Coordinates of C-alpha atoms and ligand atoms in Angstrom, one line a residue:
X11 CA -59.0 -12.5 91.8
X12 CA -56.0 -14.6 91.7
X13 CA -54.0 -15.2 94.8
X14 CA -50.4 -16.1 95.6
X15 CA -48.1 -16.8 97.9
X16 CA -45.6 -14.4 97.1
X17 CA -46.0 -12.1 94.4
X18 CA -42.6 -10.3 93.2
X19 CA -44.1 -7.5 91.4
X20 CA -42.5 -5.3 88.5
X21 CA -38.8 -6.6 88.4
X22 CA -36.8 -6.9 85.8
X23 CA -36.5 -10.5 84.8
X24 CA -33.3 -12.3 83.9
X25 CA -34.4 -15.9 83.7
X26 CA -31.2 -17.9 83.6
X27 CA -32.0 -18.8 79.6
X28 CA -30.3 -16.2 78.1
X29 CA -33.5 -14.9 77.1
X30 CA -33.2 -10.8 76.6
X31 CA -34.5 -9.3 80.2
X32 CA -37.7 -8.2 80.3
X33 CA -40.3 -6.6 83.0
X34 CA -42.4 -8.9 84.5
X35 CA -44.4 -10.3 87.8
X36 CA -43.2 -13.3 89.4
X37 CA -45.8 -15.2 91.1
X38 CA -45.3 -17.8 93.4
X39 CA -47.5 -20.6 94.7
X40 CA -47.2 -24.0 96.3
X41 CA -43.0 -23.9 96.1
X42 CA -43.3 -23.2 92.3
X43 CA -43.1 -20.3 90.0
X44 CA -47.1 -20.1 88.8
X45 CA -46.7 -17.3 86.4
X46 CA -44.2 -14.9 84.7
X47 CA -46.2 -11.9 83.0
X48 CA -48.6 -9.7 84.0
X49 CA -50.1 -10.6 87.3
X50 CA -53.1 -8.1 87.1
X51 CA -54.9 -7.4 89.9
X52 CA -53.6 -10.2 91.8
X53 CA -52.7 -10.3 95.4
X54 CA -50.5 -12.6 97.6
X55 CA -49.8 -13.2 101.1
X56 CA -46.6 -11.1 100.8
X57 CA -45.8 -8.9 98.0
X58 CA -42.3 -7.9 97.1
X59 CA -42.0 -4.7 94.8
X60 CA -39.3 -5.5 92.4
X61 CA -39.0 -2.4 90.3
X62 CA -35.6 -1.4 89.8
X63 CA -34.5 -4.8 90.7
X64 CA -33.2 -8.0 89.1
X65 CA -35.2 -11.3 89.3
X66 CA -33.2 -13.9 88.4
X67 CA -32.6 -17.9 89.1
X68 CA -30.6 -18.7 92.4
X69 CA -27.2 -20.0 91.8
X70 CA -25.9 -23.3 91.3
X71 CA -22.6 -23.8 93.0
X72 CA -20.9 -27.3 91.7
X73 CA -18.0 -27.5 93.7
X74 CA -18.3 -27.5 97.4
X75 CA -17.6 -29.5 100.3
X76 CA -20.2 -28.7 103.0
X77 CA -20.6 -32.2 103.6
X78 CA -20.0 -31.8 107.5
X79 CA -21.0 -28.0 107.8
X80 CA -24.9 -28.7 106.2
X81 CA -25.6 -30.8 109.4
X82 CA -24.8 -27.3 111.6
X83 CA -25.2 -24.9 108.9
X84 CA -28.8 -25.3 106.8
X85 CA -27.5 -22.2 104.6
X86 CA -24.0 -23.7 103.7
X87 CA -22.9 -20.2 104.4
X88 CA -21.1 -18.4 102.7
X89 CA -22.8 -19.6 99.8
X90 CA -26.2 -19.1 101.3
X91 CA -25.1 -15.8 101.8
X92 CA -24.0 -15.2 98.2
X93 CA -27.3 -16.0 96.6
X94 CA -26.6 -19.9 96.3
X95 CA -29.8 -21.6 96.0
X96 CA -28.1 -25.6 95.3
X97 CA -25.2 -27.0 96.1
X98 CA -23.2 -30.2 95.0
X99 CA -21.2 -31.5 97.7
X100 CA -18.8 -34.7 97.8
X101 CA -16.3 -33.0 95.7
X102 CA -12.7 -34.1 95.1
X103 CA -13.4 -37.5 96.2
X104 CA -13.9 -36.5 99.6
X105 CA -17.2 -37.6 101.8
X106 CA -18.4 -39.1 104.8
X107 CA -20.2 -42.2 103.5
X108 CA -20.1 -45.2 103.4
X109 CA -18.1 -45.0 106.7
X110 CA -18.5 -47.3 109.1
X111 CA -19.3 -46.4 113.0
X112 CA -15.7 -47.5 114.1
X113 CA -14.3 -45.6 111.3
X114 CA -15.8 -42.3 111.9
X115 CA -13.6 -40.4 113.8
X116 CA -10.8 -41.5 111.2
X117 CA -12.8 -40.0 108.6
X118 CA -13.4 -36.8 110.3
X119 CA -9.8 -36.5 110.8
X120 CA -8.9 -37.3 107.3
X121 CA -10.6 -34.1 106.1
X122 CA -9.4 -32.0 109.0
X123 CA -6.2 -30.4 107.3
X124 CA -8.3 -30.4 104.1
X125 CA -11.2 -28.4 105.4
X126 CA -9.2 -26.5 108.0
X127 CA -12.5 -27.4 110.1
X128 CA -11.5 -29.1 113.4
X129 CA -12.3 -32.7 113.8
X130 CA -13.8 -32.1 117.2
X131 CA -16.3 -29.7 115.3
X132 CA -17.1 -32.0 113.0
X133 CA -18.1 -34.7 115.4
X134 CA -20.1 -32.2 117.4
X135 CA -22.0 -30.8 114.4
X136 CA -22.5 -34.1 112.9
X137 CA -25.2 -36.8 113.6
X138 CA -23.6 -39.8 112.3
X139 CA -26.8 -41.5 111.8
X140 CA -25.8 -43.7 108.5
X141 CA -23.1 -46.1 107.7
X142 CA -24.2 -46.4 103.6
X143 CA -24.2 -43.9 101.5
X144 CA -28.1 -44.3 100.9
X145 CA -28.4 -43.9 104.6
X146 CA -26.4 -40.5 104.5
X147 CA -28.5 -39.4 102.0
X148 CA -31.7 -40.3 104.3
X149 CA -29.7 -38.4 106.8
X150 CA -29.3 -35.4 104.5
X151 CA -32.9 -35.6 103.8
X152 CA -34.2 -35.3 107.3
X153 CA -31.6 -32.6 108.0
X154 CA -33.2 -29.0 107.5
X155 CA -31.7 -27.2 104.8
X156 CA -31.7 -23.7 103.6
X157 CA -30.7 -24.7 100.2
X158 CA -30.9 -27.7 97.9
X159 CA -28.1 -29.9 97.8
X160 CA -27.0 -32.6 95.5
X161 CA -23.9 -35.0 96.2
X162 CA -21.4 -37.2 94.5
X163 CA -19.8 -40.4 96.0
X164 CA -16.5 -39.2 97.1
X165 CA -14.3 -42.3 96.2
X166 CA -12.0 -41.7 99.2
X167 CA -14.6 -43.1 101.5
X168 CA -15.9 -45.7 99.3
X169 CA -12.2 -47.3 98.9
X170 CA -11.6 -47.1 102.3
X171 CA -15.1 -48.9 103.0
X172 CA -14.3 -51.4 101.0
X173 CA -9.9 -51.9 101.0
X174 CA -9.1 -50.3 104.2
X175 CA -7.4 -46.9 104.2
X176 CA -3.9 -48.1 104.5
X177 CA -4.1 -50.6 101.3
X178 CA -6.4 -48.0 99.3
X179 CA -3.3 -45.9 99.7
X180 CA -0.6 -48.2 98.9
X181 CA -2.2 -50.6 96.3
X182 CA -4.8 -51.0 93.5
X183 CA -7.8 -52.8 94.2
X184 CA -8.5 -56.4 93.7
X185 CA -11.1 -58.2 91.6
X186 CA -13.2 -58.9 94.3
X187 CA -12.7 -55.5 95.7
X188 CA -13.6 -53.8 92.7
X189 CA -16.8 -56.0 92.5
X190 CA -17.8 -55.0 95.7
X191 CA -16.9 -51.0 95.0
X192 CA -18.8 -51.4 92.0
X193 CA -21.6 -52.6 93.8
X194 CA -21.8 -49.8 96.5
X195 CA -21.4 -47.1 93.9
X196 CA -24.2 -48.8 92.2
X197 CA -26.3 -48.7 95.4
X198 CA -25.4 -44.7 95.9
X199 CA -26.1 -43.7 92.4
X200 CA -29.5 -45.4 92.8
X201 CA -30.3 -43.5 96.0
X202 CA -29.5 -40.4 94.2
X203 CA -25.7 -39.7 93.9
X204 CA -25.0 -37.7 91.3
X205 CA -21.9 -39.6 90.2
X206 CA -18.4 -39.7 91.6
X207 CA -15.5 -37.5 92.3
X208 CA -12.1 -37.6 92.7
X209 CA -8.7 -35.2 93.3
X210 CA -5.8 -36.5 91.5
X211 CA -3.0 -34.3 92.4
X212 CA 0.1 -36.9 93.0
X213 CA 2.2 -37.4 95.7
X214 CA 2.9 -33.7 96.3
X215 CA -1.0 -33.0 96.6
X216 CA -1.7 -29.4 98.0
X217 CA -4.8 -31.2 99.6
X218 CA -3.8 -33.7 102.3
X219 CA -4.8 -36.2 105.0
X220 CA -4.2 -34.9 108.6
X221 CA -1.0 -36.7 109.0
X222 CA 0.5 -35.4 105.8
X223 CA 0.0 -38.4 103.7
X224 CA -1.6 -37.7 100.2
X225 CA -5.3 -38.7 99.7
X226 CA -6.1 -41.7 98.6
X227 CA -7.5 -40.8 94.9
X228 CA -4.2 -38.4 94.7
X229 CA -2.0 -41.5 94.1
X230 CA -5.0 -44.1 92.8
X231 CA -3.8 -46.1 89.9
X232 CA -5.8 -45.0 86.6
X233 CA -7.2 -48.4 86.0
X234 CA -9.3 -47.9 89.3
X235 CA -10.2 -44.9 88.2
X236 CA -11.4 -46.2 84.8
X237 CA -13.2 -49.1 86.3
X238 CA -15.3 -46.6 88.6
X239 CA -16.1 -44.7 84.8
X240 CA -17.2 -48.3 83.6
X241 CA -19.7 -48.6 86.2
X242 CA -21.0 -45.1 85.0
X243 CA -21.5 -46.2 81.5
X244 CA -23.3 -49.5 82.8
X245 CA -26.0 -47.4 84.8
X246 CA -25.8 -44.6 81.9
X247 CA -26.1 -42.1 84.8
X248 CA -23.9 -39.7 87.0
X249 CA -21.1 -37.4 85.9
X250 CA -17.4 -37.3 87.0
X251 CA -15.7 -34.5 88.8
X252 CA -11.9 -34.5 89.0
X253 CA -9.1 -31.8 90.0
X254 CA -6.0 -32.1 88.6
X255 CA -6.6 -35.2 86.0
X256 CA -4.3 -34.9 83.1
X257 CA -5.9 -34.5 79.6
X258 CA -5.5 -38.0 78.5
X259 CA -6.9 -39.4 81.8
X260 CA -9.7 -37.2 81.3
X261 CA -10.7 -38.2 77.9
X262 CA -10.3 -41.8 78.7
X263 CA -12.7 -41.0 81.6
X264 CA -15.3 -39.6 79.4
X265 CA -14.8 -42.6 76.7
X266 CA -14.9 -44.9 79.1
X267 CA -17.9 -43.8 81.2
X268 CA -20.0 -42.1 78.0
X269 CA -20.7 -39.5 80.9
X270 CA -19.7 -35.7 81.4
X271 CA -16.6 -34.8 83.2
X272 CA -16.0 -31.7 85.1
X273 CA -12.7 -30.8 84.9
X274 CA -11.1 -28.9 87.7
X275 CA -9.6 -26.4 87.1
X276 CA -9.5 -23.6 84.6
X277 CA -7.7 -21.0 86.4
X278 CA -5.7 -17.5 84.8
X279 CA -2.6 -18.7 87.0
X280 CA -1.9 -14.7 87.0
X281 CA 0.9 -13.1 89.2
X282 CA 0.1 -10.2 91.3
X283 CA 0.8 -7.7 88.7
X284 CA -2.1 -9.4 86.5
X285 CA 0.3 -10.8 84.1
X286 CA -1.3 -14.5 82.9
X287 CA 1.0 -16.5 81.1
X288 CA -1.4 -17.9 78.0
X289 CA -1.6 -21.1 79.5
X290 CA -5.4 -20.9 80.0
X291 CA -5.5 -20.5 76.2
X292 CA -4.2 -24.2 75.8
X293 CA -6.4 -25.4 78.3
X294 CA -9.5 -23.7 76.5
X295 CA -8.4 -25.1 73.4
X296 CA -7.7 -28.4 74.6
X297 CA -11.6 -28.4 76.3
X298 CA -13.0 -27.2 72.9
X299 CA -11.2 -30.0 70.9
X300 CA -11.7 -32.6 73.6
X301 CA -15.7 -31.6 72.9
X302 CA -15.4 -31.8 69.2
X303 CA -14.2 -35.1 69.7
X304 CA -17.5 -36.1 71.2
X305 CA -16.3 -36.0 74.8
X306 CA -18.2 -33.9 76.9
X307 CA -15.7 -32.1 79.0
X308 CA -16.8 -28.9 81.3
X309 CA -14.4 -26.9 83.0
X310 CA -14.9 -25.5 86.2
X311 CA -13.4 -22.2 86.2
X312 CA -11.6 -19.9 88.9
X313 CA -13.2 -16.7 88.5
X314 CA -12.6 -15.1 91.8
X315 CA -9.6 -13.0 92.9
X316 CA -7.8 -15.9 94.6
X317 CA -6.6 -14.1 97.9
X318 CA -5.4 -15.6 101.3
X319 CA -5.2 -15.0 104.7
X320 CA -3.4 -17.2 107.3
X321 CA -1.5 -17.2 110.4
X322 CA 1.4 -19.9 110.4
X323 CA -0.3 -21.8 113.5
X324 CA -2.8 -23.2 111.3
X325 CA -1.6 -22.7 107.7
X326 CA -1.5 -25.7 105.3
X327 CA -1.9 -24.7 102.1
X328 CA 2.0 -25.2 101.2
X329 CA 1.6 -28.4 101.5
X330 CA 2.5 -29.0 97.8
X331 CA 6.0 -28.0 98.7
X332 CA 7.7 -30.6 101.4
X333 CA 9.9 -28.7 103.2
X334 CA 6.8 -26.6 103.9
X335 CA 4.7 -29.3 104.6
X336 CA 7.1 -30.6 107.4
X337 CA 7.1 -27.4 109.3
X338 CA 3.2 -26.9 109.1
X339 CA 2.5 -30.2 110.5
X340 CA 1.3 -30.4 113.9
X341 CA 0.5 -28.2 116.9
X342 CA 1.7 -24.7 117.1
X343 CA 4.2 -25.7 119.7
X344 CA 5.6 -28.5 117.4
X345 CA 5.4 -26.1 114.4
X346 CA 7.6 -23.2 116.3
X347 CA 10.1 -25.8 117.1
X348 CA 10.6 -27.1 113.6
X349 CA 10.7 -23.5 112.2
X350 CA 13.4 -22.6 115.1
X351 CA 15.5 -25.8 113.7
X352 CA 18.4 -24.6 111.5
X353 CA 18.0 -27.5 109.3
X354 CA 14.6 -27.3 108.7
X355 CA 15.6 -23.4 107.8
X356 CA 18.1 -24.4 105.5
X357 CA 15.6 -26.9 103.9
X358 CA 12.9 -24.0 103.4
X359 CA 15.7 -21.6 101.8
X360 CA 16.6 -24.6 99.3
X361 CA 13.0 -24.8 98.3
X362 CA 12.7 -20.9 98.2
X363 CA 12.4 -19.5 94.5
X364 CA 11.3 -16.0 94.7
X365 CA 8.7 -16.4 91.7
X366 CA 7.1 -19.6 92.4
X367 CA 3.6 -20.3 93.2
X368 CA 3.3 -20.9 96.6
X369 CA -0.3 -20.6 97.1
X370 CA -2.7 -22.1 95.1
X371 CA -3.6 -21.2 91.6
X372 CA -2.0 -17.8 91.8
X373 CA 1.9 -16.8 91.4
X374 CA 2.0 -15.4 94.7
X375 CA 5.6 -15.5 95.8
X376 CA 6.7 -15.6 99.5
X377 CA 8.4 -11.9 98.9
X378 CA 5.1 -10.7 98.1
X379 CA 3.0 -11.7 101.1
X380 CA 2.2 -8.9 103.4
X381 CA 2.2 -8.6 107.1
X382 CA -1.6 -7.9 107.8
X383 CA -1.7 -8.2 111.7
X384 CA 0.0 -8.9 114.6
X385 CA -0.4 -10.4 118.0
X386 CA 2.3 -8.8 119.6
X387 CA 2.4 -5.0 119.5
X388 CA 6.1 -5.1 119.6
X389 CA 6.0 -6.0 115.8
X390 CA 3.8 -3.3 114.6
X391 CA 6.5 -1.7 112.7
X392 CA 6.0 -4.5 110.1
X393 CA 2.2 -4.4 109.7
X394 CA 1.5 -3.2 106.2
X395 CA 4.8 -4.1 104.6
X396 CA 5.2 -7.3 102.4
X397 CA 8.0 -10.0 103.3
X398 CA 10.1 -8.8 100.4
X399 CA 10.5 -5.4 101.8
X400 CA 11.4 -6.7 105.5
X401 CA 13.5 -8.9 104.4
X402 CA 15.4 -6.2 102.5
X403 CA 15.3 -3.7 105.8
X404 CA 16.4 -6.6 108.2
X405 CA 18.8 -7.6 105.7
X406 CA 17.6 -11.3 106.1
X407 CA 16.5 -14.2 103.5
X408 CA 12.9 -13.8 102.7
X409 CA 12.1 -17.0 104.4
X410 CA 14.3 -16.1 107.8
X411 CA 12.3 -12.4 107.9
X412 CA 8.8 -14.5 107.4
X413 CA 9.6 -17.1 110.1
X414 CA 11.5 -14.8 112.8
X415 CA 8.5 -12.4 112.5
X416 CA 6.0 -15.0 113.3
X417 CA 7.9 -16.9 115.8
X418 CA 8.3 -13.9 117.7
X419 CA 4.7 -13.7 117.6
X420 CA 3.9 -17.1 118.6
X421 CA 2.7 -17.5 115.2
X422 CA -0.3 -15.5 115.3
X423 CA 1.0 -12.9 112.6
X424 CA -1.5 -12.7 109.7
X425 CA -0.1 -12.8 106.4
X426 CA -2.2 -11.9 103.4
X427 CA -1.9 -12.5 99.6
X428 CA -1.3 -9.0 98.0
X429 CA -4.3 -7.4 96.2
X430 CA -4.2 -8.8 92.8
X431 CA -5.4 -7.4 89.7
X432 CA -7.6 -9.8 87.2
X433 CA -6.4 -9.3 83.6
X434 CA -9.5 -8.6 82.8
X435 CA -9.1 -9.4 78.8
X436 CA -8.0 -13.1 79.8
X437 CA -10.5 -13.5 82.2
X438 CA -13.2 -12.5 79.3
X439 CA -11.6 -15.1 77.4
X440 CA -12.0 -17.6 80.2
X441 CA -15.8 -16.7 81.1
X442 CA -16.7 -16.8 77.9
X443 CA -15.3 -20.1 76.8
X444 CA -18.1 -22.6 75.4
X445 CA -17.7 -25.0 78.5
X446 CA -16.6 -22.8 81.4
X447 CA -18.5 -23.1 84.4
X448 CA -18.0 -20.3 86.8
X449 CA -16.7 -20.9 90.4
X450 CA -14.6 -22.9 92.0
X451 CA -16.0 -22.0 95.1
X452 CA -14.5 -24.7 97.3
X453 CA -17.4 -23.8 100.0
X454 CA -16.6 -25.8 103.2
X455 CA -12.9 -26.1 102.3
X456 CA -9.9 -24.3 103.5
X457 CA -12.2 -22.6 105.8
X458 CA -9.6 -20.5 107.9
X459 CA -7.9 -19.5 104.7
X460 CA -10.0 -18.3 101.5
X461 CA -13.5 -17.4 101.0
X462 CA -14.2 -18.5 97.5
X463 CA -17.6 -19.2 98.0
X464 CA -18.1 -15.4 97.3
X465 CA -17.7 -15.9 93.5
X466 CA -21.3 -15.5 92.4
X467 CA -21.4 -12.0 94.2
X468 CA -17.7 -11.1 92.5
X469 CA -18.8 -12.6 89.0
X470 CA -22.1 -10.1 89.3
X471 CA -20.2 -7.2 90.6
X472 CA -16.9 -7.4 89.3
X473 CA -16.8 -9.2 86.1
X474 CA -20.1 -8.1 84.9
X475 CA -21.1 -4.7 86.3
X476 CA -17.5 -3.0 86.5
X477 CA -15.9 -5.0 83.5
X478 CA -18.7 -5.8 81.3
X479 CA -17.2 -9.1 80.8
X480 CA -20.5 -10.5 79.3
X481 CA -24.2 -8.9 79.7
X482 CA -26.4 -10.3 82.8
X483 CA -28.2 -12.5 80.4
X484 CA -25.4 -14.5 79.6
X485 CA -24.0 -14.5 83.0
X486 CA -27.2 -15.8 84.9
X487 CA -27.1 -18.4 82.2
X488 CA -23.5 -19.3 83.5
X489 CA -24.1 -19.0 87.0
X490 CA -27.5 -21.4 87.3
X491 CA -29.2 -22.8 84.4
X492 CA -25.7 -24.3 82.8
X493 CA -23.9 -25.7 85.8
X494 CA -27.2 -27.4 86.8
X495 CA -27.5 -29.0 83.1
X496 CA -24.0 -30.1 83.8
X497 CA -24.8 -31.9 87.0
X498 CA -27.7 -33.4 86.0
X499 CA -30.3 -30.8 87.6
X500 CA -33.3 -31.3 85.4
X501 CA -35.5 -28.5 86.7
X502 CA -33.7 -25.9 88.3
X503 CA -31.3 -23.0 87.3
X504 CA -33.9 -20.7 85.4
X505 CA -37.1 -19.3 86.0
X506 CA -40.1 -21.1 84.3
X507 CA -43.5 -21.4 84.6
X508 CA -44.0 -24.7 86.8
X509 CA -40.5 -24.9 87.9
X510 CA -39.3 -24.6 91.4
X511 CA -38.9 -21.2 92.9
X512 CA -35.4 -20.8 93.8
X513 CA -35.2 -16.8 92.9
X514 CA -33.0 -14.0 94.0
X515 CA -34.3 -10.4 94.0
X516 CA -31.6 -7.9 93.8
X517 CA -29.9 -4.6 93.4
X518 CA -27.2 -4.6 90.6
X519 CA -26.2 -1.1 91.8
X520 CA -25.8 -2.3 95.5
X521 CA -24.1 -5.7 94.7
X522 CA -20.8 -6.2 96.7
X523 CA -18.6 -8.6 98.5
X524 CA -18.3 -7.1 102.3
X525 CA -14.6 -7.6 103.9
X526 CA -13.5 -10.7 105.2
X527 CA -13.9 -11.3 109.1
X528 CA -13.5 -14.2 111.4
X529 CA -16.5 -16.1 112.7
X530 CA -16.3 -18.1 115.7
X531 CA -19.8 -19.4 115.1
X532 CA -18.7 -23.5 114.5
X533 CA -19.7 -25.8 117.0
X534 CA -17.0 -27.1 119.9
X535 CA -15.6 -23.2 119.6
X536 CA -14.1 -23.1 116.0
X537 CA -13.7 -20.3 113.9
X538 CA -13.5 -19.3 110.2
X539 CA -13.1 -16.8 107.7
X540 CA -16.0 -15.7 106.0
X541 CA -17.6 -12.6 103.9
X542 CA -21.2 -11.5 103.7
X543 CA -22.4 -9.7 100.5
X544 CA -24.5 -6.8 100.0
X545 CA -27.4 -6.1 97.3
X546 CA -29.3 -9.3 97.9
X547 CA -33.0 -8.1 98.9
X548 CA -34.6 -11.7 98.6
X549 CA -33.4 -15.1 98.6
X550 CA -36.2 -17.9 97.8
X551 CA -35.7 -21.2 97.8
X552 CA -38.5 -23.5 96.7
X553 CA -40.9 -20.3 97.2
X554 CA -40.1 -19.4 100.5
X555 CA -37.9 -16.5 101.5
X556 CA -34.6 -17.6 103.3
X557 CA -33.0 -14.2 103.3
X558 CA -34.5 -11.1 103.4
X559 CA -31.8 -8.2 103.0
X560 CA -29.1 -10.5 104.1
X561 CA -31.1 -11.3 107.2
X562 CA -31.9 -15.3 107.3
X563 CA -35.4 -15.6 108.1
X564 CA -34.9 -19.0 109.7
X565 CA -36.6 -21.0 107.0
X566 CA -35.4 -24.3 106.0
X567 CA -37.5 -25.0 102.3
X568 CA -34.2 -26.9 100.8
X569 CA -34.4 -30.2 99.2
X570 CA -32.2 -33.2 98.9
X571 CA -31.9 -33.6 95.0
X572 CA -31.3 -37.3 94.1
X573 CA -30.1 -37.3 90.6
X574 CA -32.2 -38.6 88.1
X575 CA -35.3 -37.5 89.9
X576 CA -36.9 -34.1 89.8
X577 CA -37.6 -32.5 93.0
Ligands
ZN621 ZN1 -12.8 -29.6 96.0

């Protein structure tokens, strides 16, 4: 009689390959799927009764920034709580290798504003037992992991390493610098880096360095960028992740590298009433046309409700607006001083546009922000009202209304974007477009303001179960097999005999995103915004159970995935 490590018995299998669902047993042995079918009278060390439950591949999250968090949180939560079993780190040009020992502190500071994680927290949580990129991957390999991890080579650390930070921010590379950077990039790809990444958001980039300056790649020369693409062409490997690249440059990157580009981000850009303005259709048409021209461009699509919550003592995502950037730099005391200053106030009022996108990809204007929580009980009367309503009642400019409340509250007031309705018909077009990969998770970044890492749970519960934008077979292909393929992960993202057993068992009817909460669980006393999920009964990574009914088992079966190599 056959005996397995784990037998998932009688579940509804959705295999991630768009095969119509079927009822079967899934048996696991030695970390791999040993059988999908009828296990007959076989037994196992652990039998999971999956009748009435969905059995599917774990999710593959391509856009994350767990580059530091992985060292203190093996499950890369919140991703690990939402069924993600493989993540790609090193997105947007960011990362921590190569970095010389003398530059470690600056490297952590570089990510402080972006990730909304204190540099002191990173310092307390990271082992820093590497200098080169291959050494960084070796360190990741040694680190206990609750999920699998693949990494881009971020161009910011690479350019800093060779050119120096200030030079890299202010001029193109010289010939000898290019030669050296190509050598290091080649070495990183040899070691298992999956390509390179860059954020190209320009001088008013919303994701900035700790001193308020743009990141290196935000303003880097296109020639240098295309030079890196040429390195990929020579190696015939890897892919390129970009955010903010225009269409021409994106196609030039494809042309030069001959490699796939994962373009960020396809967004609905809806306002709080759910109105979109059709721009996403234009993007989809372009992506389709680029692919028809022979360029392999995938569109990472923001499929979550893009909601934020923040207080002005730490908030930094108005950074694309210079007047706001000025007043949200520095300590809370420095911020308050600037927010009280009449000149800063008048610049802020001048920057004010009642309809302007002030937060991320949504058109949440300042008057629509809602006061969710106050520190001073005397301000309680404002809770639940929008800035616009408060401004009208107090006969103040919305900027003054917002800042007066925040200042009276020593910046503790928490503002939230109003609940946003997704235009489901528009979202249907986005998620079903040929080259869309769901989820700009940004897990590990903007940790005090957003929880987009919840996207797989929201996708299945809100978009699929409640709104029927696609069937489960399509959804699991989009959430697992398709992104795995796009990033060059060869043997994951689907359930197939012989494949590594990254498997979820969940209850579709019970699947939901739980409310956001503030967790004080980061090293050196830092906190973050997080949300958990319910409905996932079992999460398995490489054949071991990592979560059972949302409770972590402590197992760390995750692997470092080296690009081009099978796990
Ligand atoms: Zn990013």
